Coordinates of C-alpha atoms and ligand atoms in Angstrom, one line a residue:
M4 CA 2.7 -0.2 22.8
K5 CA 2.9 3.5 22.7
I6 CA -0.8 4.3 21.9
V7 CA -1.5 8.1 21.8
D8 CA -4.7 10.2 21.4
L9 CA -5.2 12.7 18.6
D10 CA -4.1 15.7 20.6
K11 CA -0.8 14.0 21.4
A12 CA -0.4 12.8 17.9
R13 CA -0.8 16.2 16.6
D14 CA 1.8 17.7 19.0
L15 CA 4.3 14.9 18.2
L16 CA 3.8 15.5 14.4
L17 CA 4.1 19.3 14.7
S18 CA 7.3 19.0 16.7
G19 CA 9.0 16.8 14.1
E20 CA 8.3 13.2 15.3
V21 CA 6.7 10.4 13.3
V22 CA 3.4 8.8 14.3
A23 CA 1.6 5.7 13.0
I24 CA -1.7 6.5 11.5
P25 CA -4.6 4.1 10.7
T26 CA -6.1 4.1 7.3
E27 CA -8.5 2.0 5.4
T28 CA -5.7 0.4 3.3
V29 CA -2.8 -0.2 5.6
Y30 CA -1.3 1.8 8.6
G31 CA 1.0 4.7 7.6
L32 CA 4.1 6.2 9.2
G33 CA 3.3 9.8 9.2
G34 CA 5.5 12.9 9.3
W35 CA 4.5 16.5 9.0
I36 CA 5.1 17.9 5.5
N37 CA 6.4 21.2 6.8
S38 CA 9.0 19.5 9.0
E39 CA 12.3 18.6 7.4
E40 CA 13.0 16.6 10.6
G41 CA 9.8 14.8 10.5
L42 CA 10.3 13.7 7.0
Q43 CA 13.9 12.7 7.5
K44 CA 12.6 10.5 10.4
I45 CA 10.2 8.7 8.0
F46 CA 13.1 7.5 6.0
S47 CA 15.5 6.7 8.8
T48 CA 12.9 4.8 10.8
K49 CA 11.8 2.7 7.8
E50 CA 15.3 2.4 6.5
R51 CA 13.8 3.6 3.2
P52 CA 15.9 4.8 0.3
F53 CA 15.3 8.4 -0.8
F54 CA 14.5 7.7 -4.4
D55 CA 11.0 6.3 -3.3
P56 CA 8.6 9.2 -3.1
L57 CA 5.9 9.6 -0.2
I58 CA 2.2 9.9 -0.5
V59 CA 0.9 13.2 1.2
H60 CA -2.4 12.6 3.2
I61 CA -4.7 15.5 3.3
D62 CA -8.3 16.2 4.6
G63 CA -9.9 16.9 1.2
I64 CA -9.7 18.6 -2.3
E65 CA -9.1 22.1 -1.0
S66 CA -5.9 20.9 0.8
A67 CA -4.9 18.9 -2.3
K68 CA -5.2 22.0 -4.5
K69 CA -2.8 23.9 -2.4
L70 CA -0.1 21.3 -2.9
T71 CA -0.4 21.1 -6.6
S72 CA 0.1 23.5 -9.5
D73 CA -1.9 21.7 -12.0
W74 CA -5.2 20.3 -10.5
T75 CA -7.0 19.2 -13.7
K76 CA -10.7 18.4 -14.2
I77 CA -9.8 14.8 -14.3
H78 CA -8.2 15.1 -10.9
D79 CA -11.2 16.8 -9.5
V80 CA -13.7 14.3 -10.9
L81 CA -11.8 11.3 -9.5
A82 CA -11.2 12.9 -6.1
R83 CA -14.8 13.9 -5.8
A84 CA -16.0 10.4 -6.4
C85 CA -13.2 8.4 -4.6
W86 CA -12.2 10.5 -1.5
P87 CA -12.0 9.9 1.2
G88 CA -10.8 6.5 -0.1
P89 CA -8.2 4.2 -1.5
L90 CA -7.1 6.3 -4.5
T91 CA -3.8 8.3 -4.6
L92 CA -3.8 10.9 -7.3
I93 CA -0.5 12.1 -8.8
A94 CA -0.4 15.8 -9.8
K95 CA 2.3 18.4 -10.7
K96 CA 3.5 19.7 -7.4
H97 CA 3.4 23.1 -5.9
D98 CA 6.9 24.8 -5.5
S99 CA 6.3 24.6 -1.7
V100 CA 6.3 20.7 -1.6
S101 CA 9.7 19.4 -0.3
S102 CA 11.7 17.4 -2.7
L103 CA 12.2 14.9 0.0
I104 CA 8.6 14.0 -0.3
T105 CA 8.8 13.7 -4.1
S106 CA 12.2 12.3 -4.6
G107 CA 13.0 15.3 -6.8
L108 CA 10.2 14.7 -9.1
D109 CA 8.0 17.5 -10.2
S110 CA 4.8 15.7 -9.2
V111 CA 3.2 14.7 -5.9
G112 CA 1.0 11.9 -4.7
L113 CA -2.0 12.9 -2.7
R114 CA -4.6 10.9 -0.8
C115 CA -7.5 11.6 1.5
P116 CA -7.8 8.4 3.6
R117 CA -11.2 7.1 4.7
H118 CA -10.6 6.6 8.4
E119 CA -12.4 8.8 10.9
K120 CA -9.6 9.2 13.4
T121 CA -7.0 10.0 10.9
L122 CA -9.3 12.5 9.0
E123 CA -9.9 14.3 12.2
L124 CA -6.2 14.5 12.8
L125 CA -5.5 15.8 9.3
R126 CA -8.0 18.6 9.8
S127 CA -6.0 19.7 12.7
I128 CA -2.6 19.9 10.8
P129 CA -1.7 22.5 8.3
G130 CA -0.6 21.3 4.9
G131 CA -0.7 17.5 5.4
V132 CA 1.0 14.4 6.6
A133 CA 3.4 12.3 4.4
A134 CA 3.0 8.7 5.1
P135 CA 4.4 5.5 3.7
S136 CA 3.3 2.1 5.0
A137 CA 4.5 1.7 8.4
N138 CA 6.8 -1.2 8.0
K139 CA 10.6 -1.5 7.3
F140 CA 11.4 -1.1 3.7
G141 CA 10.5 -3.9 1.4
K142 CA 8.6 -5.8 4.2
T143 CA 4.8 -6.6 4.6
S144 CA 2.6 -3.7 5.2
P145 CA 0.8 -3.5 8.5
T146 CA -3.0 -3.8 8.7
Q147 CA -3.3 -3.6 12.6
S148 CA -1.6 -1.5 15.3
Q149 CA 0.0 -4.7 16.6
H150 CA 1.9 -5.1 13.4
V151 CA 3.3 -1.6 13.5
Y152 CA 4.6 -2.3 17.1
Q153 CA 6.2 -5.6 15.8
E154 CA 8.1 -3.3 13.2
F155 CA 9.2 -0.6 15.4
G156 CA 8.5 -1.4 19.0
D157 CA 8.1 1.7 21.3
A158 CA 10.2 3.9 19.0
V159 CA 6.9 4.8 17.1
A160 CA 3.7 6.2 18.8
I161 CA 0.5 4.8 17.3
I162 CA -3.0 6.0 16.9
E163 CA -5.2 2.8 17.4
G164 CA -7.7 2.5 14.5
G165 CA -8.5 -1.1 14.4
A166 CA -7.9 -3.4 11.5
S167 CA -7.7 -1.8 8.0
D168 CA -10.7 -2.6 5.9
I169 CA -9.3 -2.8 2.5
G170 CA -6.0 -4.5 3.5
I171 CA -3.7 -3.5 0.5
E172 CA -2.3 -0.1 -0.6
S173 CA -4.3 2.5 -2.5
T174 CA -4.6 2.5 -6.2
V175 CA -2.0 5.1 -7.5
A176 CA -3.0 7.1 -10.7
G177 CA -1.9 10.0 -12.6
V178 CA -2.7 12.1 -15.7
V179 CA -0.3 11.6 -18.5
N180 CA -1.0 13.3 -21.8
G181 CA -4.6 13.6 -21.2
R182 CA -5.1 10.1 -20.2
V183 CA -5.2 8.4 -16.9
E184 CA -2.4 5.9 -16.0
V185 CA -2.6 3.6 -13.2
F186 CA 0.9 3.0 -11.6
R187 CA -0.2 0.8 -8.7
P188 CA -3.3 -1.5 -8.9
G189 CA -5.6 -1.6 -5.9
F190 CA -9.3 -1.3 -5.0
Y191 CA -10.0 1.3 -7.7
T192 CA -9.5 -0.5 -11.0
A193 CA -9.0 1.2 -14.4
Q194 CA -12.5 0.2 -15.4
K195 CA -13.9 1.8 -12.3
L196 CA -12.1 5.0 -12.7
K197 CA -13.2 5.2 -16.5
N198 CA -16.8 4.7 -15.3
I199 CA -16.5 7.5 -12.9
L200 CA -15.1 9.8 -15.5
K201 CA -17.8 8.7 -18.1
D202 CA -20.5 9.5 -15.5
A203 CA -19.2 12.9 -15.3
G204 CA -19.4 13.2 -19.1
M205 CA -15.7 12.8 -19.8
D206 CA -14.5 10.2 -22.3
V207 CA -10.9 9.6 -20.9
E208 CA -8.8 6.6 -21.6
V209 CA -7.6 4.8 -18.4
V210 CA -4.8 2.4 -18.8
Y211 CA -2.3 0.5 -16.6
A212 CA 1.1 1.8 -16.9
Q213 CA 3.1 -0.6 -19.0
S214 CA 6.6 -0.2 -17.4
P215 CA 6.5 0.4 -13.7
V216 CA 7.5 4.1 -14.1
A217 CA 6.4 4.9 -10.6
P218 CA 9.4 5.2 -8.7
G219 CA 9.6 2.7 -5.7
Q220 CA 7.9 0.0 -7.7
L221 CA 10.6 -2.4 -7.1
K222 CA 10.7 -6.1 -8.2
H223 CA 10.8 -7.3 -4.5
H224 CA 8.6 -5.8 -2.0
Y225 CA 6.1 -6.6 0.7
M226 CA 8.1 -9.8 1.6
P227 CA 7.2 -11.9 4.5
R228 CA 10.1 -13.3 6.6
I229 CA 9.4 -16.9 5.5
P230 CA 9.4 -17.7 1.8
L231 CA 6.1 -17.3 -0.1
I232 CA 5.6 -19.7 -3.0
I233 CA 2.9 -19.4 -5.8
T234 CA 2.0 -22.9 -7.0
G235 CA -0.2 -24.2 -9.7
P236 CA -3.8 -25.0 -9.1
E237 CA -2.6 -28.2 -7.5
F238 CA -1.4 -26.6 -4.2
S239 CA -0.8 -29.5 -1.7
W240 CA 2.6 -29.7 0.0
A241 CA 3.0 -33.4 -1.4
H242 CA 2.6 -32.2 -4.9
N243 CA 5.0 -29.3 -4.6
Q244 CA 7.5 -30.2 -2.0
A245 CA 10.3 -31.7 -4.2
A246 CA 10.3 -28.9 -6.7
I247 CA 10.4 -26.2 -4.0
E248 CA 13.1 -27.9 -2.0
T249 CA 15.3 -28.5 -5.1
E250 CA 14.8 -25.0 -6.4
L251 CA 15.5 -23.4 -2.9
Q252 CA 18.2 -25.7 -1.8
K253 CA 16.5 -26.2 1.6
T254 CA 14.1 -28.5 3.4
F255 CA 10.9 -27.2 5.1
K256 CA 9.0 -28.8 8.0
R257 CA 5.9 -26.7 8.5
P258 CA 4.2 -25.6 5.3
A259 CA 1.1 -23.3 5.5
I260 CA -1.4 -22.9 2.6
W261 CA -3.2 -19.6 2.0
L262 CA -6.2 -20.3 -0.1
Q263 CA -7.5 -16.9 -1.3
P264 CA -11.1 -16.3 -0.6
E265 CA -13.4 -16.3 -3.7
N266 CA -14.2 -12.5 -3.1
P267 CA -11.3 -10.2 -4.1
S268 CA -12.2 -7.7 -1.4
L269 CA -11.9 -10.4 1.3
A270 CA -8.7 -11.7 -0.3
S271 CA -7.1 -8.4 -0.1
R272 CA -8.1 -7.8 3.5
E273 CA -6.6 -11.2 4.4
L274 CA -3.4 -11.0 2.3
Y275 CA -0.9 -9.3 4.6
Q276 CA -2.7 -10.4 7.7
K277 CA -2.2 -14.2 6.7
M278 CA 1.5 -13.6 5.8
R279 CA 2.1 -12.2 9.3
E280 CA 0.0 -14.8 10.9
F281 CA 1.7 -17.8 9.4
D282 CA 5.1 -16.5 10.4
E283 CA 4.0 -15.9 14.0
Q284 CA 2.4 -19.4 14.2
G285 CA 5.9 -21.0 13.5
F286 CA 5.2 -22.1 9.9
D287 CA 8.3 -21.9 7.8
I288 CA 6.8 -21.6 4.2
I289 CA 3.7 -20.3 2.7
L290 CA 2.1 -21.7 -0.5
T291 CA -0.7 -20.0 -2.3
P292 CA -2.1 -21.2 -5.6
Y293 CA -2.5 -19.4 -8.8
L294 CA -6.1 -19.9 -9.6
P295 CA -7.0 -19.0 -13.2
N296 CA -10.5 -17.8 -12.1
H297 CA -8.9 -15.3 -9.6
S298 CA -7.5 -13.2 -12.6
G299 CA -9.9 -10.4 -13.5
E300 CA -9.2 -6.7 -13.0
E301 CA -10.3 -6.9 -9.4
W302 CA -7.5 -9.3 -8.6
L303 CA -4.7 -7.3 -10.2
G304 CA -3.8 -5.5 -6.8
I305 CA -3.5 -8.8 -5.1
W306 CA -1.4 -10.4 -7.8
N307 CA 0.8 -7.4 -8.0
R308 CA 1.6 -7.7 -4.2
L309 CA 1.9 -11.4 -4.3
E310 CA 4.2 -11.5 -7.3
K311 CA 6.6 -9.1 -5.5
A312 CA 6.4 -10.8 -2.1
K313 CA 7.0 -14.3 -3.5
T314 CA 10.3 -16.1 -3.4
L315 CA 9.4 -18.5 -6.1
S316 CA 6.6 -19.2 -8.6
L317 CA 5.8 -22.7 -9.9
A318 CA 2.6 -21.5 -11.6
R319 CA 2.2 -21.6 -15.4
K320 CA 0.2 -18.7 -16.6
Ligands
TXA23 O1 -2.6 3.1 0.8 C1 -1.6 3.7 0.8 O2 -1.2 4.3 -0.3 C2 -0.6 3.7 2.0 C3 -1.4 4.4 3.1 C4 -0.4 4.6 4.3 O3 -1.9 5.5 2.7 N1 0.7 4.4 1.7 C5 1.5 3.8 0.8 O4 2.8 4.4 0.7 O5 1.3 2.7 0.2 P1 4.1 3.8 0.1 O6 5.1 4.7 0.5 O7 4.2 2.4 0.7 O8 3.7 3.9 -1.5 C6 4.1 5.1 -2.1 C7 4.3 4.8 -3.5 C8 5.6 5.0 -4.1 O9 6.4 3.9 -4.0 C9 5.2 5.3 -5.6 O10 5.0 4.1 -6.2 C10 4.0 6.0 -5.5 O11 3.4 5.8 -4.2 N2 4.3 7.5 -5.6 C11 4.2 8.5 -4.7 N3 4.5 9.7 -5.2 C12 4.6 9.5 -6.5 C13 4.8 10.4 -7.6 N4 5.0 11.6 -7.5 N5 4.9 9.8 -8.8 C14 4.6 8.5 -9.1 N6 4.4 7.7 -8.0 C15 4.4 8.1 -6.8
MG24 MG1 4.9 0.4 1.3

């Protein structure tokens, strides 16, 4: 593994290279926002299509303001309460922000990650660092340096930052016509954001975006290499084997079962980790049950990822 310290990482970024950065959600594949070369390398390394915009990582609110042209009171209150942390805020972009980052949109996604090393790195880099999750496009996001290495080998230098605490990507939210829309569910639920605004004396509606208007929110995403099946509450292999093998026209020999922990924070921390582990351990299919009591707002982020990562669902909802 090509592990680098913060000074080396900074030099690489400023010279147009990509570097994998640890965050509390997942590891990111960073490129300096003022380097056309670095930005291009993010897309080519990930094999990512240009229509999927990147999130810019910054060291705090002052840096965020410089990259936007309409930083509203709502943005400010949410950033003050949630940063550093797993919330990406969409705001109207400043002219200086490359359209490579925004896929030609007039808005930009900004996030201040809660990881000491990455924050220190960001403080040393003018502008900010664009970083999607450090995995090949459409695949499972990495929550450990080892996972990044599995994706890219020695082609990508990595800052070692331990296992990601949250385990799934940040909540993405923007301000649309005076209300907050959540484009990607995550740790910060709509209710939590609403409460934060309320505590600041603002009565603002917070809703989940109905259609996935956020670009890059494709139907299939986050997929492990072996099929992932969502079953009904009856999750045993014996109960589901016939239906699965008929549907997929294939036989399987080593099924793994992921029983989601009761606590949604633990479940999100385990999710990608388990998908990779089962694959490495030689299982050839993963089953995870749809449990009706795992369905509150706190579970939305987990189900959003599972629904996109699945090959088949046998659950009746
Ligand atoms: O937790 C995270 O957010 C991780 C870590 C590395 O920070 N990053 C991440 O990046 O998940 P990525 O590229 O996998 O997800 C970026 C997504 C886009 O697919 C899109 O849904 C949304 O963020 N996004 C970015 N810019 C946007 C914009 N201007 N308008 C709407 N959505 C945007
Ligand atoms: Mg991703």
